Tab-separated table of C-alpha atoms in Angstrom:
chain	number	residue	atom	x	y	z
C	24	MET	CA	0.090	0.042	-0.231
C	25	THR	CA	1.608	3.408	-1.474
C	26	ASP	CA	1.890	6.367	1.078
C	27	LYS	CA	-0.555	7.758	-0.668
C	28	TYR	CA	-3.629	5.898	0.245
C	29	HIS	CA	-2.082	4.667	4.037
C	30	PHE	CA	-1.937	8.526	4.630
C	31	ARG	CA	-5.536	9.202	3.162
C	32	ILE	CA	-7.065	5.763	5.562
C	33	VAL	CA	-5.109	6.622	8.371
C	34	TRP	CA	-6.894	10.350	8.485
C	35	ALA	CA	-10.500	8.893	7.834
C	36	LEU	CA	-10.021	6.441	10.589
C	37	ALA	CA	-9.248	9.187	12.952
C	38	ALA	CA	-11.950	11.334	11.455
C	39	VAL	CA	-14.673	8.170	12.696
C	40	ALA	CA	-12.947	7.406	15.680
C	41	ALA	CA	-13.595	11.105	16.894
C	42	LEU	CA	-17.218	10.339	15.659
C	43	LEU	CA	-17.228	7.423	17.901
C	44	LEU	CA	-15.654	8.910	21.130
C	45	SER	CA	-18.362	11.761	21.359
C	46	CYS	CA	-20.910	8.719	21.719
C	47	GLU	CA	-19.361	7.526	24.804
C	48	PRO	CA	-19.931	7.781	28.177
C	49	ASN	CA	-18.552	10.531	30.210
C	50	SER	CA	-14.939	10.109	30.491
C	51	VAL	CA	-14.972	11.559	34.213
C	52	THR	CA	-18.218	10.622	35.472
C	53	GLY	CA	-18.997	7.311	34.020
C	54	GLU	CA	-22.490	8.848	33.554
C	55	GLU	CA	-24.689	8.537	30.018
C	56	PRO	CA	-25.848	11.587	29.071
C	57	GLU	CA	-28.921	13.115	30.299
C	58	PRO	CA	-31.966	12.001	28.932
C	59	GLY	CA	-34.047	14.405	26.877
C	60	VAL	CA	-30.523	16.850	26.634
C	61	PRO	CA	-28.829	14.772	23.862
C	62	GLU	CA	-24.819	15.941	23.466
C	63	VAL	CA	-24.440	17.426	19.930
C	64	PRO	CA	-20.809	15.976	18.878
C	65	VAL	CA	-18.299	19.249	18.393
C	66	GLU	CA	-17.352	18.056	14.733
C	67	GLN	CA	-21.973	17.818	14.110
C	68	GLU	CA	-20.902	22.125	15.254
C	69	TRP	CA	-18.836	22.999	12.159
C	70	SER	CA	-18.303	23.115	8.367
C	71	LEU	CA	-15.461	23.422	6.105
C	72	GLU	CA	-15.562	24.276	3.203
C	73	LEU	CA	-13.418	25.547	0.170
C	74	GLY	CA	-12.917	28.876	-1.294
C	75	LYS	CA	-11.242	30.586	-3.690
C	76	VAL	CA	-8.177	28.823	-4.906
C	77	THR	CA	-4.893	29.788	-6.877
C	78	SER	CA	-1.830	27.990	-7.809
C	79	TYR	CA	0.151	28.965	-4.738
C	80	SER	CA	-3.127	29.718	-2.242
C	81	ALA	CA	-6.040	28.213	-1.263
C	82	GLU	CA	-8.712	29.440	0.964
C	83	LEU	CA	-11.090	27.378	4.230
C	84	ILE	CA	-13.656	28.386	5.225
C	85	MET	CA	-15.485	27.466	8.506
C	86	GLU	CA	-18.676	27.666	10.123
C	87	THR	CA	-19.782	26.824	13.517
C	88	ALA	CA	-23.103	26.771	15.903
C	89	ALA	CA	-21.226	26.652	18.886
C	90	VAL	CA	-21.713	28.840	21.425
C	91	ALA	CA	-18.334	28.444	23.238
C	92	GLU	CA	-15.584	29.990	22.525
C	93	HIS	CA	-12.775	27.783	21.092
C	94	ASP	CA	-9.166	27.728	20.209
C	95	VAL	CA	-9.193	26.839	16.136
C	96	LYS	CA	-6.324	25.371	13.868
C	97	ILE	CA	-5.970	23.975	10.464
C	98	LEU	CA	-2.790	21.853	9.628
C	99	TYR	CA	-2.395	20.466	5.883
C	100	THR	CA	0.224	19.021	4.098
C	101	GLU	CA	0.315	17.088	0.453
C	102	THR	CA	-1.516	14.089	0.267
C	103	ALA	CA	1.614	12.436	-0.793
C	104	SER	CA	3.122	12.892	3.041
C	105	SER	CA	2.492	10.664	5.761
C	106	ASP	CA	3.054	12.980	8.387
C	107	PRO	CA	0.446	16.086	8.995
C	108	LEU	CA	1.622	17.669	11.999
C	109	ALA	CA	5.260	18.459	9.872
C	110	ALA	CA	3.396	20.454	7.093
C	111	GLY	CA	1.917	23.884	7.271
C	112	THR	CA	-0.657	25.946	9.777
C	113	ALA	CA	-2.705	28.121	7.966
C	114	TYR	CA	-3.405	31.774	8.941
C	115	ILE	CA	-7.203	31.949	10.719
C	116	SER	CA	-9.065	34.601	11.122
C	117	GLY	CA	-12.922	35.167	11.986
C	118	GLU	CA	-14.800	34.943	15.495
C	119	GLY	CA	-18.308	34.098	16.869
C	120	SER	CA	-19.400	31.808	14.175
C	121	HIS	CA	-17.738	32.574	10.845
C	122	TRP	CA	-13.892	31.455	10.295
C	123	THR	CA	-11.293	31.656	7.066
C	124	ALA	CA	-8.077	30.236	6.884
C	125	GLU	CA	-5.509	31.228	4.590
C	126	LEU	CA	-3.177	28.376	2.881
C	127	ARG	CA	-0.028	30.298	1.971
C	128	GLY	CA	2.930	29.534	0.217
C	129	LEU	CA	1.223	25.775	-1.747
C	130	SER	CA	3.177	24.117	-5.178
C	131	ALA	CA	1.123	24.485	-8.419
C	132	SER	CA	-0.892	20.945	-9.623
C	133	THR	CA	-0.687	19.738	-6.274
C	134	ARG	CA	-3.199	17.463	-4.068
C	135	TYR	CA	-3.890	19.073	-0.486
C	136	VAL	CA	-5.264	17.773	2.268
C	137	ALA	CA	-6.214	19.943	5.378
C	138	GLY	CA	-7.780	18.963	8.789
C	139	LEU	CA	-9.650	21.393	11.144
C	140	TYR	CA	-8.648	21.044	14.184
C	141	ILE	CA	-10.636	22.004	18.011
C	142	ASP	CA	-8.998	23.685	21.271
C	143	ASN	CA	-5.327	21.943	20.655
C	144	GLU	CA	-6.663	18.736	20.293
C	145	LEU	CA	-4.208	17.247	17.655
C	146	ASP	CA	-5.072	13.659	17.562
C	147	HIS	CA	-7.410	14.154	15.365
C	148	PRO	CA	-9.454	16.090	13.217
C	149	ILE	CA	-12.824	16.965	13.479
C	150	LYS	CA	-13.427	18.084	9.596
C	151	MET	CA	-11.271	17.181	6.367
C	152	LEU	CA	-10.935	18.721	3.063
C	153	ASN	CA	-8.985	17.063	0.546
C	154	PHE	CA	-8.746	19.815	-2.656
C	155	LEU	CA	-6.123	20.000	-5.751
C	156	THR	CA	-4.380	23.941	-6.672
C	157	PRO	CA	-4.396	24.371	-10.545
C	158	GLU	CA	-2.298	24.615	-12.815
C	159	GLU	CA	1.092	27.024	-13.015
C	160	ASP	CA	-0.688	30.487	-13.374
C	161	ALA	CA	-0.527	32.003	-16.977
C	162	LEU	CA	1.229	34.595	-15.368
C	163	VAL	CA	5.423	34.827	-16.185
C	164	THR	CA	7.862	37.085	-14.440
C	165	GLY	CA	9.979	37.874	-16.302
C	166	THR	CA	14.263	39.521	-17.202
C	167	GLU	CA	15.604	42.444	-16.092
C	168	LEU	CA	15.005	44.878	-18.361
C	169	SER	CA	17.968	47.920	-17.782
C	170	SER	CA	19.886	48.784	-14.512
C	171	GLU	CA	20.926	52.652	-13.493
C	172	GLY	CA	22.672	52.939	-9.871
C	173	ASN	CA	20.281	51.084	-7.923
C	174	SER	CA	17.446	50.638	-9.278
C	175	LEU	CA	16.071	47.673	-11.705
C	176	LEU	CA	13.519	47.560	-14.664
C	177	ILE	CA	12.185	43.889	-14.244
C	178	SER	CA	9.358	42.391	-16.950
C	179	GLY	CA	5.889	40.631	-16.602
C	180	ASN	CA	3.728	38.935	-19.285
C	181	VAL	CA	0.454	37.824	-19.155
C	182	LEU	CA	0.094	34.765	-21.366
C	183	ASP	CA	-3.730	34.972	-21.068
C	184	LEU	CA	-5.919	37.602	-20.054
C	185	SER	CA	-9.604	35.822	-20.906
C	186	ALA	CA	-10.332	34.879	-17.693
C	187	GLY	CA	-9.994	38.240	-15.899
C	188	ILE	CA	-10.408	40.562	-19.050
C	189	SER	CA	-13.219	42.591	-17.142
C	190	LYS	CA	-13.306	42.428	-14.007
C	191	SER	CA	-11.097	44.059	-11.687
C	192	VAL	CA	-7.035	43.020	-12.103
C	193	GLN	CA	-3.622	44.564	-11.285
C	194	TYR	CA	-0.006	43.494	-11.842
C	195	GLY	CA	3.189	43.946	-10.690
C	196	ILE	CA	6.574	42.638	-9.480
C	197	ALA	CA	6.295	41.691	-5.733
C	198	TYR	CA	10.514	41.061	-4.358
C	199	ASN	CA	12.187	40.353	-1.238
C	200	SER	CA	16.166	40.472	0.083
C	201	ASP	CA	16.787	36.428	0.254
C	202	VAL	CA	13.667	35.201	0.764
C	203	ASP	CA	11.021	34.004	-1.739
C	204	PRO	CA	7.889	37.008	-1.437
C	205	MET	CA	5.645	33.866	-2.080
C	206	GLY	CA	3.788	33.447	1.344
C	207	ASN	CA	6.575	35.958	2.688
C	208	GLY	CA	5.911	39.136	2.147
C	209	GLY	CA	8.006	41.927	1.054
C	210	PRO	CA	7.410	44.643	-1.345
C	211	LEU	CA	4.857	44.687	-4.109
C	212	VAL	CA	5.693	47.323	-6.758
C	213	LEU	CA	2.784	47.893	-8.994
C	214	SER	CA	2.749	48.717	-13.172
C	215	GLY	CA	0.450	50.649	-15.422
C	216	ASN	CA	1.733	49.849	-18.649
C	217	LEU	CA	0.628	47.015	-19.338
C	218	SER	CA	0.505	46.361	-23.187
C	219	ASP	CA	-0.038	43.409	-25.466
C	220	LYS	CA	-0.263	41.025	-21.810
C	221	SER	CA	3.886	42.197	-21.264
C	222	TYR	CA	4.769	45.628	-18.310
C	223	SER	CA	7.454	46.533	-16.623
C	224	VAL	CA	8.237	47.559	-13.095
C	225	LEU	CA	11.129	50.213	-11.471
C	226	LEU	CA	12.500	48.519	-9.059
C	227	GLU	CA	14.573	51.484	-7.361
C	228	GLY	CA	16.572	52.093	-3.800
C	229	LEU	CA	17.833	48.528	-4.181
C	230	ALA	CA	20.737	47.796	-2.269
C	231	PRO	CA	24.139	46.618	-4.235
C	232	GLY	CA	25.437	43.397	-3.901
C	233	VAL	CA	22.420	41.462	-2.016
C	234	LEU	CA	20.662	38.603	-3.456
C	235	TYR	CA	17.400	39.569	-4.161
C	236	TYR	CA	14.150	37.165	-4.631
C	237	TYR	CA	11.201	38.178	-7.205
C	238	ARG	CA	8.082	37.244	-9.142
C	239	ALA	CA	5.139	38.326	-11.631
C	240	TRP	CA	2.353	39.451	-9.362
C	241	ALA	CA	-1.298	39.707	-10.484
C	242	ASN	CA	-4.653	40.554	-8.677
C	243	ILE	CA	-7.560	39.002	-10.504
C	244	ASP	CA	-11.139	39.802	-9.230
C	245	GLY	CA	-9.271	39.554	-5.788
C	246	GLY	CA	-7.205	36.044	-6.108
C	247	ILE	CA	-3.363	36.229	-5.905
C	248	HIS	CA	-1.651	34.923	-9.078
C	249	TYR	CA	2.622	34.659	-9.187
C	250	GLY	CA	4.750	33.266	-11.896
C	251	GLY	CA	8.175	31.723	-11.669
C	252	LEU	CA	10.843	32.646	-8.999
C	253	GLN	CA	13.886	34.331	-10.470
C	254	THR	CA	16.601	36.374	-8.647
C	255	PHE	CA	18.904	39.296	-9.545
C	256	THR	CA	21.607	41.019	-7.336
C	257	VAL	CA	22.424	44.803	-8.323
C	258	LEU	CA	25.873	45.244	-9.089
C	259	LEU	CA	28.345	46.220	-6.552
C	260	THR	CA	30.152	48.813	-7.394
C	261	VAL	CA	32.683	50.641	-5.728
C	262	ASP	CA	35.456	53.784	-6.744
C	263	GLU	CA	39.264	51.807	-6.347
C	264	SER	CA	40.636	55.200	-6.950
C	265	GLU	CA	43.218	57.018	-5.398
C	266	ALA	CA	41.471	59.303	-4.265
C	267	VAL	CA	37.323	59.546	-3.952
C	268	ASP	CA	35.461	62.543	-4.094
C	269	LEU	CA	32.790	61.416	-1.179
C	270	GLY	CA	30.714	64.977	-1.303
C	271	LEU	CA	32.507	65.629	1.957
C	272	SER	CA	35.262	68.120	3.515
C	273	VAL	CA	38.765	66.122	2.457
C	274	LEU	CA	39.060	63.603	-0.296
C	275	TRP	CA	38.756	59.371	1.108
C	276	SER	CA	40.983	57.350	-0.555
C	277	GLY	CA	39.923	54.083	-2.393
C	278	ARG	CA	41.959	51.670	-0.172
C	279	ASN	CA	43.571	51.020	3.335
C	280	LEU	CA	47.363	52.512	3.544
C	281	GLY	CA	50.088	49.922	1.317
C	282	THR	CA	47.986	48.354	-0.442
C	283	GLU	CA	47.286	47.779	-4.060
C	284	SER	CA	43.204	47.029	-3.690
C	285	PRO	CA	40.211	47.566	-1.272
C	286	ALA	CA	40.102	44.143	-0.317
C	287	GLN	CA	43.610	43.926	0.136
C	288	TYR	CA	43.722	43.876	4.265
C	289	LEU	CA	46.589	41.528	5.074
C	290	ASP	CA	49.599	42.927	7.061
C	291	HIS	CA	48.934	46.444	6.691
C	292	TYR	CA	48.245	47.477	10.191
C	293	TYR	CA	49.949	50.474	12.507
C	294	ALA	CA	50.268	51.024	15.672
C	295	TRP	CA	49.520	54.960	16.342
C	296	GLY	CA	51.807	57.088	15.102
C	297	GLU	CA	54.292	54.720	13.715
C	298	THR	CA	54.896	55.004	10.289
C	299	GLU	CA	55.956	51.586	9.431
C	300	TRP	CA	53.708	48.517	9.775
C	301	HIS	CA	55.301	45.148	10.529
C	302	THR	CA	54.027	40.912	11.110
C	303	GLY	CA	55.378	41.128	14.553
C	304	SER	CA	53.403	41.258	17.762
C	305	TYR	CA	51.531	44.832	18.389
C	306	ASP	CA	52.524	45.477	22.187
C	307	TRP	CA	53.549	47.998	24.585
C	308	MET	CA	56.558	46.899	25.026
C	309	VAL	CA	57.494	47.154	20.933
C	310	TYR	CA	55.485	50.243	21.145
C	311	LYS	CA	57.901	53.750	19.976
C	312	ASP	CA	56.138	56.391	22.524
C	313	LYS	CA	56.257	53.748	25.940
C	314	ASP	CA	55.618	56.702	28.177
C	315	TYR	CA	53.042	57.672	25.785
C	316	ASN	CA	54.792	61.514	26.170
C	317	LYS	CA	56.808	62.069	23.231
C	318	MET	CA	54.178	62.388	20.038
C	319	PRO	CA	51.477	65.165	19.443
C	320	LEU	CA	48.337	64.870	20.570
C	321	SER	CA	47.242	65.214	16.954
C	322	ILE	CA	49.623	63.481	14.428
C	323	SER	CA	48.120	64.120	10.755
C	324	GLY	CA	50.261	65.484	7.974
C	325	ASN	CA	52.953	65.483	10.435
C	326	ALA	CA	55.309	63.019	8.234
C	327	GLU	CA	57.555	61.796	11.297
C	328	TYR	CA	54.504	60.143	12.934
C	329	ASP	CA	51.296	60.128	10.291
C	330	ALA	CA	51.961	57.016	7.883
C	331	ALA	CA	49.897	58.386	5.370
C	332	THR	CA	52.458	61.541	4.955
C	333	ALA	CA	55.661	59.323	5.427
C	334	ALA	CA	54.522	57.408	2.613
C	335	LEU	CA	52.708	59.147	0.187
C	336	GLY	CA	53.726	62.882	0.440
C	337	SER	CA	53.017	66.182	1.679
C	338	GLY	CA	48.468	66.079	1.073
C	339	TRP	CA	47.794	63.264	2.171
C	340	ARG	CA	47.754	62.351	5.690
C	341	ILE	CA	45.682	60.528	8.010
C	342	PRO	CA	42.076	61.872	8.956
C	343	THR	CA	41.379	63.669	12.069
C	344	ALA	CA	38.484	62.650	14.853
C	345	ALA	CA	36.393	65.252	13.260
C	346	GLU	CA	36.671	64.194	9.773
C	347	CYS	CA	35.856	60.909	10.986
C	348	GLU	CA	32.510	62.014	12.259
C	349	GLU	CA	31.842	63.693	9.210
C	350	LEU	CA	31.921	60.652	7.174
C	351	LEU	CA	29.350	59.204	9.658
C	352	GLU	CA	27.312	61.860	9.981
C	353	LYS	CA	27.039	62.455	6.129
C	354	CYS	CA	27.360	59.404	4.768
C	355	GLU	CA	25.226	55.854	4.448
C	356	THR	CA	27.005	52.488	5.410
C	357	ARG	CA	26.655	48.955	4.671
C	358	PHE	CA	27.704	46.058	6.006
C	359	VAL	CA	28.495	42.915	3.114
C	360	GLN	CA	29.702	39.551	3.401
C	361	SER	CA	31.753	39.078	0.701
C	362	PHE	CA	33.150	41.955	-2.043
C	363	THR	CA	35.447	40.863	-4.533
C	364	ASP	CA	37.792	43.771	-5.844
C	365	SER	CA	39.061	44.331	-9.449
C	366	LYS	CA	42.032	42.132	-9.000
C	367	GLU	CA	40.011	39.130	-7.717
C	368	MET	CA	40.588	40.012	-3.939
C	369	SER	CA	37.733	39.193	-1.671
C	370	CYS	CA	36.555	39.754	2.189
C	371	PRO	CA	33.837	41.013	4.043
C	372	GLY	CA	33.564	44.797	5.023
C	373	PHE	CA	31.327	47.508	4.692
C	374	ILE	CA	30.724	50.228	1.742
C	375	VAL	CA	30.361	53.178	2.680
C	376	THR	CA	28.668	56.065	0.202
C	377	GLY	CA	28.486	60.170	0.532
C	378	PRO	CA	26.451	62.482	-0.728
C	379	SER	CA	27.732	62.709	-4.343
C	380	GLY	CA	27.297	58.979	-4.877
C	381	LYS	CA	30.092	57.501	-5.038
C	382	SER	CA	31.167	54.188	-2.862
C	383	ILE	CA	34.294	53.345	-1.367
C	384	PHE	CA	34.639	50.093	0.290
C	385	ILE	CA	36.434	48.693	3.730
C	386	PRO	CA	37.629	45.388	4.795
C	387	ALA	CA	36.280	44.373	8.571
C	388	ALA	CA	40.135	43.637	8.719
C	389	GLY	CA	39.756	43.572	12.845
C	390	LEU	CA	42.575	44.574	14.421
C	391	LYS	CA	46.200	43.594	15.752
C	392	VAL	CA	45.769	43.202	19.443
C	393	PRO	CA	48.862	41.871	21.709
C	394	GLU	CA	49.382	38.069	22.332
C	395	THR	CA	46.251	37.519	20.398
C	396	GLY	CA	47.453	38.729	16.999
C	397	THR	CA	44.299	39.711	14.488
C	398	SER	CA	40.859	40.167	16.815
C	399	LEU	CA	37.776	40.767	15.329
C	400	TYR	CA	38.529	40.137	11.604
C	401	GLY	CA	35.609	39.426	9.791
C	402	SER	CA	32.689	41.121	11.778
C	403	ASN	CA	34.726	44.677	12.615
C	404	ALA	CA	36.427	47.395	10.694
C	405	TYR	CA	38.977	50.062	12.681
C	406	LEU	CA	40.976	53.203	11.300
C	407	TRP	CA	43.074	55.445	13.088
C	408	SER	CA	41.959	59.066	13.544
C	409	ALA	CA	44.984	61.183	13.669
C	410	ASP	CA	44.188	62.722	17.318
C	411	VAL	CA	44.607	61.305	20.762
C	412	TYR	CA	41.959	60.380	23.401
C	413	MET	CA	42.136	62.400	26.837
C	414	ASP	CA	39.843	60.846	29.907
C	415	ALA	CA	39.758	62.428	32.765
C	416	ASP	CA	42.689	61.515	34.042
C	417	ASN	CA	44.417	63.484	31.614
C	418	CYS	CA	46.037	59.931	30.407
C	419	HIS	CA	46.390	59.512	26.624
C	420	ASP	CA	47.672	55.909	26.671
C	421	LYS	CA	44.487	55.685	24.009
C	422	ALA	CA	43.812	57.419	19.996
C	423	ARG	CA	40.642	57.893	18.581
C	424	CYS	CA	39.749	55.435	15.504
C	425	LEU	CA	36.772	55.106	13.364
C	426	ASP	CA	34.354	51.400	14.361
C	427	PHE	CA	32.349	49.941	11.822
C	428	TRP	CA	30.785	46.867	13.604
C	429	LYS	CA	28.609	44.735	11.224
C	430	ASP	CA	26.036	44.317	14.363
C	431	GLY	CA	25.703	47.627	15.241
C	432	GLU	CA	26.331	51.963	14.827
C	433	PRO	CA	29.882	52.383	13.433
C	434	SER	CA	31.655	55.349	15.484
C	435	VAL	CA	34.544	57.006	16.431
C	436	ALA	CA	35.680	55.180	19.543
C	437	THR	CA	38.599	54.362	21.188
C	438	VAL	CA	42.310	52.109	21.178
C	439	LEU	CA	44.739	51.179	23.189
C	440	ARG	CA	47.921	53.164	20.568
C	441	PHE	CA	50.393	50.428	20.619
C	442	CYS	CA	47.487	47.531	18.751
C	443	GLY	CA	47.657	47.990	15.054
C	444	LEU	CA	45.199	49.433	12.933
C	445	PRO	CA	45.121	49.759	8.733
C	446	VAL	CA	45.429	53.391	8.094
C	447	ARG	CA	42.639	54.918	5.459
C	448	PRO	CA	44.233	58.769	3.782
C	449	VAL	CA	42.628	61.518	2.739
C	450	LYS	CA	43.385	64.219	0.937
C	451	ASP	CA	42.559	67.673	1.041
C	452	LYS	CA	40.869	68.995	-1.255
C	453	SER	CA	43.127	72.178	-2.079
C	454	ALA	CA	45.798	70.000	-2.516
C	455	GLU	CA	44.162	68.618	-5.992
């Protein structure tokens, strides 16, 4: 006996058992029901009927004459399944005597069985019904037509309008990031340019580098229809130039100091105020300014202590804390799990987009700390500022730095000066 027919028999026997149990004596007192006051089995108090059915959804309608309040639940599964409790749970709405259940995310041309359960009695349903979803709707998800910046033009096609040509019709594209929009919500953009069974939709404000799922969508006389599932990713582009105008008071370099591309990061860390990076330990024992009194409180543009100025010459320098604050206040920052630059170097990091619309990439290279070496790689990006941090006790063993954190808001933080951090050079616009 196949699982399909075994499954139907099990559910049918469960329904019969529920009917027989309702005729037994009271399970608590052992007494027969009082003569003249017949008990109505709960399954006779309810009706379960099929409403609208599309290729991907179904509506169930429940009516009851019961006065008492009940906890109502619908479980459903494909008839080929042998475990109804591992199936989907419908979205229930209603009160009193009228209830509806919406089954979402179904498959086209598939037979389902649904059961009505009352008061969390999940051993058996009090009502059951079978239904078959229709074939794939005559709605085709189109392809990408064009893209510009963070916008994408996508098409859709309707192969047969005859069923709904005289009814209320809406068409568009449903999409979502990292999840199928069918049954999971997400943005919906309607089209107003249906022509010869085709239409297009402009999706705007998309995030570069993010995988999106989308489907053609239609509402024909209240029935929701979807086309096949497609995906797209907006091209992630950053400016890798030596000096990038983000629309701020200074130009920011497109890569960290000492690297040849934005996603390169290994071994390019500097202790604050030191102009050479090294592969050994970053700790107080090897730090140039152990007493914290040799270096000025701000080293920006000082070739003796500013690694950017020493390496790139006059006009280039480490940004001040104020310039770091400006970057955070005026730019949008987003974490990406993987970015690949023009030299095929890849790593996680942060896309920083300025008021000018241009973007730079900052690798989540973490920082070098004593004993453990590289810390917080993949989640944090640190960049030195040129300014010392002075605490309430007039202690200045720390310096200010940019801290980008994938699970929180970026900030200007403080780090012990002997730790190793990357440097991102800036250049005065007047030096161009």
